[in-house]
Short mmCIF file of C-alpha atoms in Angstrom, two decimals:
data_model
loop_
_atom_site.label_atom_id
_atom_site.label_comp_id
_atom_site.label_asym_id
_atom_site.label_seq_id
_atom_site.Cartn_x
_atom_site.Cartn_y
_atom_site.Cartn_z
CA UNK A 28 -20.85 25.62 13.52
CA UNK A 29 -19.68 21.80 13.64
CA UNK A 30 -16.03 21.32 15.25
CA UNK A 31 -14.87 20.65 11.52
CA UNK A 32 -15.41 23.02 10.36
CA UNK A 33 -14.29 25.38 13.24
CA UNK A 34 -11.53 23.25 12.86
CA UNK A 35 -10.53 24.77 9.40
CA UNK A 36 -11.14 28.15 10.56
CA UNK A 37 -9.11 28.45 13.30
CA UNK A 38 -6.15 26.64 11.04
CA UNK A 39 -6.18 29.13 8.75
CA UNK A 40 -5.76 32.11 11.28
CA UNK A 41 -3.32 30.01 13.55
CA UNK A 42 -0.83 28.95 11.02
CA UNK A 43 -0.57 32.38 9.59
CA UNK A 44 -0.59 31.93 6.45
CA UNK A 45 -2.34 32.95 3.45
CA UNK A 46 -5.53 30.73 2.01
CA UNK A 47 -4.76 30.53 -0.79
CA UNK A 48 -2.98 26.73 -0.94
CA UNK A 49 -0.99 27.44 -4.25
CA UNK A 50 0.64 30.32 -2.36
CA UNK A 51 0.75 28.63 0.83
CA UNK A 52 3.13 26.16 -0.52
CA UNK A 53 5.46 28.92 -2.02
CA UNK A 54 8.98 28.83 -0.24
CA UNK A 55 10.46 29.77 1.36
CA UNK A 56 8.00 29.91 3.71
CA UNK A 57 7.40 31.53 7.00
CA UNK A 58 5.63 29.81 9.70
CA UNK A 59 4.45 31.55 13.31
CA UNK A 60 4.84 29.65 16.23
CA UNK A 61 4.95 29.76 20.34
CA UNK A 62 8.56 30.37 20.30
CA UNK A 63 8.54 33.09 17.57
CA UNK A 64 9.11 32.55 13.74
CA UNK A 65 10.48 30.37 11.40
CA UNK A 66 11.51 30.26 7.83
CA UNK A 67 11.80 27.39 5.84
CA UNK A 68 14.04 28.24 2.72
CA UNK A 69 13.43 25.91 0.42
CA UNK A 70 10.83 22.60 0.30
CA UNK A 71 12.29 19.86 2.51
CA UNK A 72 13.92 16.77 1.78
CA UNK A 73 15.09 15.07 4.93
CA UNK A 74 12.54 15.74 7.43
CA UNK A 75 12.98 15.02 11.58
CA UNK A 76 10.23 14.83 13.95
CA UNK A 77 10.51 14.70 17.36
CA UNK A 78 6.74 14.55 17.91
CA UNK A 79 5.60 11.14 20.07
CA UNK A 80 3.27 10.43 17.00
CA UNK A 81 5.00 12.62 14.46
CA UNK A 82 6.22 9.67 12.13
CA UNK A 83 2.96 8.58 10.77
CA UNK A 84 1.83 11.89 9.55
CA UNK A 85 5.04 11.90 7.36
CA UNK A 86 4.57 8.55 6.09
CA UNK A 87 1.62 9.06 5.41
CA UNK A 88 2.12 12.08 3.39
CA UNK A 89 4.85 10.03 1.44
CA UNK A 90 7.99 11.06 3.56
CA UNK A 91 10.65 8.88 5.26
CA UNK A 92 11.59 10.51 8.34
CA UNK A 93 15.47 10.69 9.08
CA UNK A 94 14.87 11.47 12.69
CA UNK A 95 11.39 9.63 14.86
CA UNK A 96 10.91 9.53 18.24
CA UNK A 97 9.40 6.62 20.08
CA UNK A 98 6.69 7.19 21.89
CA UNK A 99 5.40 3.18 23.36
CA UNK A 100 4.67 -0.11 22.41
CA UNK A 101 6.80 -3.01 21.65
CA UNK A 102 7.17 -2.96 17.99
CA UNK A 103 10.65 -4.37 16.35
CA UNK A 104 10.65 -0.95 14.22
CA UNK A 105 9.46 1.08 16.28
CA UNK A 106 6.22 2.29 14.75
CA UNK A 107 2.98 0.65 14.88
CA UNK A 108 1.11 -2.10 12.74
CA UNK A 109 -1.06 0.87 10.56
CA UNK A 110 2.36 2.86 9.63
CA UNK A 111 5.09 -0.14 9.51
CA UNK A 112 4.52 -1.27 5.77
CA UNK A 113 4.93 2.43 4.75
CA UNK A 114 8.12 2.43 6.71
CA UNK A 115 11.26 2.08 4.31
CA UNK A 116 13.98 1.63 6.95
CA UNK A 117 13.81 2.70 10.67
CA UNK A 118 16.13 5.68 10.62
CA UNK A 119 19.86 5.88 12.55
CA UNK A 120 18.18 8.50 14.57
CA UNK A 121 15.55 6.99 17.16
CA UNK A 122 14.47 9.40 20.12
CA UNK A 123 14.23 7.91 22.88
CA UNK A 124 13.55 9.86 26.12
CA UNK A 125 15.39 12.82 26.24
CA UNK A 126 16.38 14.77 23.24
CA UNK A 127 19.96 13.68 21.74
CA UNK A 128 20.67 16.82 20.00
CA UNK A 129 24.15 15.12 18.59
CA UNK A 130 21.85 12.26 17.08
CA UNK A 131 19.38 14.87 15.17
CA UNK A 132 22.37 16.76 13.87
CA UNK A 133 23.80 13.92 12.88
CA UNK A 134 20.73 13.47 10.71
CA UNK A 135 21.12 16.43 8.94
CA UNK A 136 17.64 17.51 8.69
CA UNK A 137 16.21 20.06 6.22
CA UNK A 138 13.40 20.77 9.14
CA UNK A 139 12.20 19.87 12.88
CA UNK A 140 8.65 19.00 13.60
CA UNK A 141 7.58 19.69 16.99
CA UNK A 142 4.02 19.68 16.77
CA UNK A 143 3.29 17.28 19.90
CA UNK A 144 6.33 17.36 22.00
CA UNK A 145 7.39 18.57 25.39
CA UNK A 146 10.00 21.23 23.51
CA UNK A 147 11.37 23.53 25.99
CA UNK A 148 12.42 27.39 24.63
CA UNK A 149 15.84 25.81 25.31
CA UNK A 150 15.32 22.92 23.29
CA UNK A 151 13.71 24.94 20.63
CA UNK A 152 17.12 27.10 20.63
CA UNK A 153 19.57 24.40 20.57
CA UNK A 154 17.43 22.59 17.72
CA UNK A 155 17.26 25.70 15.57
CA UNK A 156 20.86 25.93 15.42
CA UNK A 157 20.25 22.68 13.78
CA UNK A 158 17.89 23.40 11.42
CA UNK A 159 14.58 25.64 11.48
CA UNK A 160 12.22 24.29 13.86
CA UNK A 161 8.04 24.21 13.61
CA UNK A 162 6.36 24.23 16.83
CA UNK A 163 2.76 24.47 17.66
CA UNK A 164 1.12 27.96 16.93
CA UNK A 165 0.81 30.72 19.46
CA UNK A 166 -0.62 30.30 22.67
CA UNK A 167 -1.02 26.35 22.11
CA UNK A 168 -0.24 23.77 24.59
CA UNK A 169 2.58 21.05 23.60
CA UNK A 170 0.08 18.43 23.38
CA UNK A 171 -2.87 20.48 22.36
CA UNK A 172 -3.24 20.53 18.62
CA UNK A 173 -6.25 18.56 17.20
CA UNK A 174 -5.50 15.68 15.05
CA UNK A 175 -6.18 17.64 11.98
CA UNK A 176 -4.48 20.89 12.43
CA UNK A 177 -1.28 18.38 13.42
CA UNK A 178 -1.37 17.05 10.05
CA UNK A 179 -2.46 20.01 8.11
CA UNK A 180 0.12 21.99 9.95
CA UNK A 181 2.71 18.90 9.12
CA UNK A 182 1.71 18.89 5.80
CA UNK A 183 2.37 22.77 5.24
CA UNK A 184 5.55 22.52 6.52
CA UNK A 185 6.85 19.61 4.15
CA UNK A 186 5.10 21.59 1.46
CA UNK A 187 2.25 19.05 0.74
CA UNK A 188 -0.72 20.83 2.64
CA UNK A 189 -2.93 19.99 -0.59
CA UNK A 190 -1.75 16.02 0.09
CA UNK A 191 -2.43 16.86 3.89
CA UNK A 192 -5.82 18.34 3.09
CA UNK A 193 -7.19 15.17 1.27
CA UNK A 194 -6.39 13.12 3.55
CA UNK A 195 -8.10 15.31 6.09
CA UNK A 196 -10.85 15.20 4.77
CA UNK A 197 -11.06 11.51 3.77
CA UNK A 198 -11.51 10.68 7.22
CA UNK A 199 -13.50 13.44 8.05
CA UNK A 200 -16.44 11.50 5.51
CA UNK A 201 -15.81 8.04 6.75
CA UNK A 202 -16.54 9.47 10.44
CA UNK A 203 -19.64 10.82 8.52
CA UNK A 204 -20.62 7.83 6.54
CA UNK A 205 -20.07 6.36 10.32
CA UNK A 206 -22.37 8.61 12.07
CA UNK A 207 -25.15 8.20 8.86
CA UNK A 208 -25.11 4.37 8.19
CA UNK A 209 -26.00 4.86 12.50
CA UNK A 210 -28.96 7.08 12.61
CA UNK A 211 -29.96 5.37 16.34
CA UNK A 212 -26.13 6.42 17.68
CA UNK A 213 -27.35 10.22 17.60
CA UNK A 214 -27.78 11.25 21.20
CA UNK A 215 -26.90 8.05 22.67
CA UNK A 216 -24.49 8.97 25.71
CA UNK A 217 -21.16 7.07 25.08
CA UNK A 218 -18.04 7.75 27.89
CA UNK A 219 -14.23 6.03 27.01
CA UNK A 220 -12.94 5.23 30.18
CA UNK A 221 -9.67 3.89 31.61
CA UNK A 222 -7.58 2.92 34.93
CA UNK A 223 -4.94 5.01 35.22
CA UNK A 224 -0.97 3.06 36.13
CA UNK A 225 -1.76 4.06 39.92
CA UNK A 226 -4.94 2.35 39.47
CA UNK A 227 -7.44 5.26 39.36
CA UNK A 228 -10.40 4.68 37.11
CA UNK A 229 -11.92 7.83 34.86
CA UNK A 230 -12.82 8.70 31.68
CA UNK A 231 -11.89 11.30 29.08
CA UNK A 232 -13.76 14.55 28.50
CA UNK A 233 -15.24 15.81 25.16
CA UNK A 234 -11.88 18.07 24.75
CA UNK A 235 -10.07 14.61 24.25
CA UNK A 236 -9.54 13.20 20.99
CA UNK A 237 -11.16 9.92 21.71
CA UNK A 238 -14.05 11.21 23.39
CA UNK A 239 -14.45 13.76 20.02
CA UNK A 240 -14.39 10.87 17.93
CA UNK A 241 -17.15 9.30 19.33
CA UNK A 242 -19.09 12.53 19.30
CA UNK A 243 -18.31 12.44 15.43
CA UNK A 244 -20.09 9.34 15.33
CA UNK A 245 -23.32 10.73 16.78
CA UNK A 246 -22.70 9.91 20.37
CA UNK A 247 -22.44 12.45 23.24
CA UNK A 248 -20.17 12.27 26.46
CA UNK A 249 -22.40 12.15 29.43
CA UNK A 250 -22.78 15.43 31.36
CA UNK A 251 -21.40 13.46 34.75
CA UNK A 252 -18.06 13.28 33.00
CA UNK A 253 -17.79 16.90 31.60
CA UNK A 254 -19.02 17.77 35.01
CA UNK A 255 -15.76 16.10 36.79
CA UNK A 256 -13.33 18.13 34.68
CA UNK A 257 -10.93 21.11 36.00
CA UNK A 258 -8.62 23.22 35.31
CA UNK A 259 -5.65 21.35 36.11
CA UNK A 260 -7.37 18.20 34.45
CA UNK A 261 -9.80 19.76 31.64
CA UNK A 262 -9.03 16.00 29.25
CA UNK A 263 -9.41 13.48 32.36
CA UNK A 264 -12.22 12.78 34.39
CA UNK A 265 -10.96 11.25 37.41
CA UNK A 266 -13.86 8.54 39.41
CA UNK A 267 -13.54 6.54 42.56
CA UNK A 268 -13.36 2.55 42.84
CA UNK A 269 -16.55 2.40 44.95
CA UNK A 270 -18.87 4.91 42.38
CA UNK A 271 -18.45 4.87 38.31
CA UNK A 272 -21.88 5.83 38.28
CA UNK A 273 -20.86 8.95 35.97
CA UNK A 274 -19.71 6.50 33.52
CA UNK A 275 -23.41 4.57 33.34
CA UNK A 276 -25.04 5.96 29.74
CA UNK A 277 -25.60 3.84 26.40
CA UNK A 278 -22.33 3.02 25.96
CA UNK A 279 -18.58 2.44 27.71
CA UNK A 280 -15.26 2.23 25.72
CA UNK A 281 -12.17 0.76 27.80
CA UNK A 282 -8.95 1.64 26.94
CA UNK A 283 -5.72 -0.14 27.74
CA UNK A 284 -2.77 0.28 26.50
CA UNK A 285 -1.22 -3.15 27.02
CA UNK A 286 -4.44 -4.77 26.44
CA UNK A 287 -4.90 -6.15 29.88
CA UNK A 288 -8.74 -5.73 31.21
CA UNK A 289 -7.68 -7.91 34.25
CA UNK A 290 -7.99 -4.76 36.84
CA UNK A 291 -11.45 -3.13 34.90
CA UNK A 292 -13.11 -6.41 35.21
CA UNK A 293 -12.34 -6.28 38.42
CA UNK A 294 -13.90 -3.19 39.66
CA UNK A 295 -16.39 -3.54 42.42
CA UNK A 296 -19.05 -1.02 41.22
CA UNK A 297 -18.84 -1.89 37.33
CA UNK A 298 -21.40 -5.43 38.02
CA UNK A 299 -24.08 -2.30 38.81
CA UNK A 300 -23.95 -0.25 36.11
CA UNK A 301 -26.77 -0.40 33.63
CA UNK A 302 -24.91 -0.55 30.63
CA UNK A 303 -22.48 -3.49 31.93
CA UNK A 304 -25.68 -5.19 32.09
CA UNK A 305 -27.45 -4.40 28.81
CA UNK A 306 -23.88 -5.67 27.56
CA UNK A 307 -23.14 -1.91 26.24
CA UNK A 308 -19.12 -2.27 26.77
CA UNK A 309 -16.22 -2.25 24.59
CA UNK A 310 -13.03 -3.53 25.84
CA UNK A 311 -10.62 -1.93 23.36
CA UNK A 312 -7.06 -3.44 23.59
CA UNK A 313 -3.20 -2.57 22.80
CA UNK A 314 -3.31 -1.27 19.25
CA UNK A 315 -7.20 0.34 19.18
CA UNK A 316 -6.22 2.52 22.28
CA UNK A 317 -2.43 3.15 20.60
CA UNK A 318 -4.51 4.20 17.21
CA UNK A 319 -6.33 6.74 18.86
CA UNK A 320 -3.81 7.63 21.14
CA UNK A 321 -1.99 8.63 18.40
CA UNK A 322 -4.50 10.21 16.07
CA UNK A 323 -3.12 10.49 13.14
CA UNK A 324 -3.65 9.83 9.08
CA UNK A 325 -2.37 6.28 9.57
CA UNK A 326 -3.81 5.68 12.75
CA UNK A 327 -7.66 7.10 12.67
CA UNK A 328 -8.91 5.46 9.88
CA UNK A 329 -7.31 2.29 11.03
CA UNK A 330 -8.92 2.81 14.31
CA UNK A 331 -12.16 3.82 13.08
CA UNK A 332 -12.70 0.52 10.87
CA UNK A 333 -12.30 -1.68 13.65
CA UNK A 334 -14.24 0.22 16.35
CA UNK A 335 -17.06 0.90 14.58
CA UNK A 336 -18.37 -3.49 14.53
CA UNK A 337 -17.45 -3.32 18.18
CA UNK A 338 -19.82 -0.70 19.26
CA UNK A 339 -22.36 -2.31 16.86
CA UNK A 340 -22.23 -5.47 19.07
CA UNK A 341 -21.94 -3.77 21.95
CA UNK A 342 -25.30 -2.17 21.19
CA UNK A 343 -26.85 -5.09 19.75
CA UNK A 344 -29.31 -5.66 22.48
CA UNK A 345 -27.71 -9.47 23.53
CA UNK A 346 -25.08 -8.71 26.81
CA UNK A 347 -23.86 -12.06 25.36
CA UNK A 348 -22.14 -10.93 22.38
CA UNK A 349 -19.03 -8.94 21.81
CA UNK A 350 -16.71 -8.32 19.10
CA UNK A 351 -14.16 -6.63 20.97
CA UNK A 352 -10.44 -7.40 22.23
CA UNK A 353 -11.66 -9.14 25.65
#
């Protein structure tokens, strides 16, 4: 079974509700989650998300958000380039750092989204007192929902899973036109790598989102990296300076998320690999890693367009050509 469509299955049993979408969107509605449940009386209006990519789903789904959080980046309104023409107004209430529970009540929200957050039981008390509160579904991590059963989840809440759906599924086919107008992708071996703030070079397992969109495209993470994972780190591959030999394969994506390939160009083992010198590298830069950093219905398919003619030059066959952020 492919990892969409295990994808869908395991939404409809986590979300606990019925599968039906006309009755799904009946309210009020009742929603399971880690901390217990919620009901949500009556479709929302005024919608608060204190999710680190939470805004975009909304926007995208036709909803201006009285209450976003900031996650990074440098932008004047606080969301990024794909989202920022959908963006009305940036909202009185910006999070920023710690939750200002004075600031979201201010807001008056109908409902809280905390779908990729750091929400403590505590927070998820005070908050409620606010207004009901979605978190992610039992025995899910903070940060662990895939990019599709965050909006699907997002869009069931606001009462626009149909909406949610579609849009779902759009990008679903254009990973699939992706991986079909690129028959010679299947099987290659394709790792997206970074260096860490305290300098430490690795790359992403297949449980990562950007690894899994790759693999989407028809590429597979090589076994060296899946190898490297643990238990405390199953996402992150950690490597040493002197050997990135796990990283060698068909293809290498960099990531950086202030666009600065100063320290990977740098590295004194990357001159040896085999696919720095069959020219197989993509330097991706500030807003490719922040669009699939935050993987959402805004950010993917923005992503997605502009990746794909950089791995096409990267595999051309000529090390001399790029099309990338370098």
């Amino acid at each position: 079974m492919n990892r969409f469509a295990l994808g869908v299955l395991m939404t409809a049993g986590i979300l606990s509700f019925p599968t039906s979408s006309a009755l799904a969107q009946e309210f009020p509605l009742t929603i399971e989650h880690k901390f217990g449940t919620t009901i949500i009386p009556e479709k929302p209006v005024r919608v608060a998300t204190i999710d680190a990519s939470g805004a975009d789903d909304l926007l995208a789904l036709g909803i201006q958000p009285v209450v976003i959080k900031y996650w990074f980046g440098d932008y004047e309104r606080v969301v990024w380039p794909w989202a920022d023409s959908l963006l009305e107004e940036v909202p009185d209430a910006v999070v920023r750092g710690d939750l200002d529970f004075e600031m979201i009540l201010a807001a008056d929200p109908d409902v809280i989204l905390a779908l990729w957050s750091n929400v403590t039981p505590e927070d998820y008390e005070r908050l409620s007192q606010i207004a009901p509160v979605v978190a992610v579904p039992p025995g899910v991590g903070n940060y662990d929902m895939s990019w599709d059963d965050r909006a699907l989840r997002t869009g069931l809440a606001v009462g626009l899973q149909d909406e949610a759906q579609a849009q779902v599924d759009a990008i679903r086919a254009q990973l699939a036109e992706v991986a079909a107008a690129h028959p010679q992708w299947q099987g290659m071996t394709a790792s997206v790598a970074a260096i860490r703030q305290q300098g430490d070079p690795g790359a992403y397992t297949s449980g990562d989102i950007r690894a899994q969109l790759l693999g989407d495209m028809g590429f597979e993470a090589p076994q060296e990296i899946e190898a490297l994972a643990t238990e405390d780190s199953p996402y992150w591959a950690s490597l040493s300076l002197e050997d990135l030999s796990p990283l060698d394969g068909d293809l290498i994506v960099w990531v950086s998320s202030d666009g600065n390939f100063d320290n990977v160009l740098a590295l004194p083992d990357r001159p040896y690999l085999d696919v720095v010198q069959r020219g197989g590298e993509v330097l991706a830069g500030k807003e490719m890693t922040g669009a699939f950093s935050h993987a959402t219905l805004l950010s993917l398919p923005y992503g997605i367009e502009r990746l794909v003619p950089m791995i096409e030059a990267a595999l051309d066959g000529d090390p001399e050509t790029n099309a990338d952020d370098r």
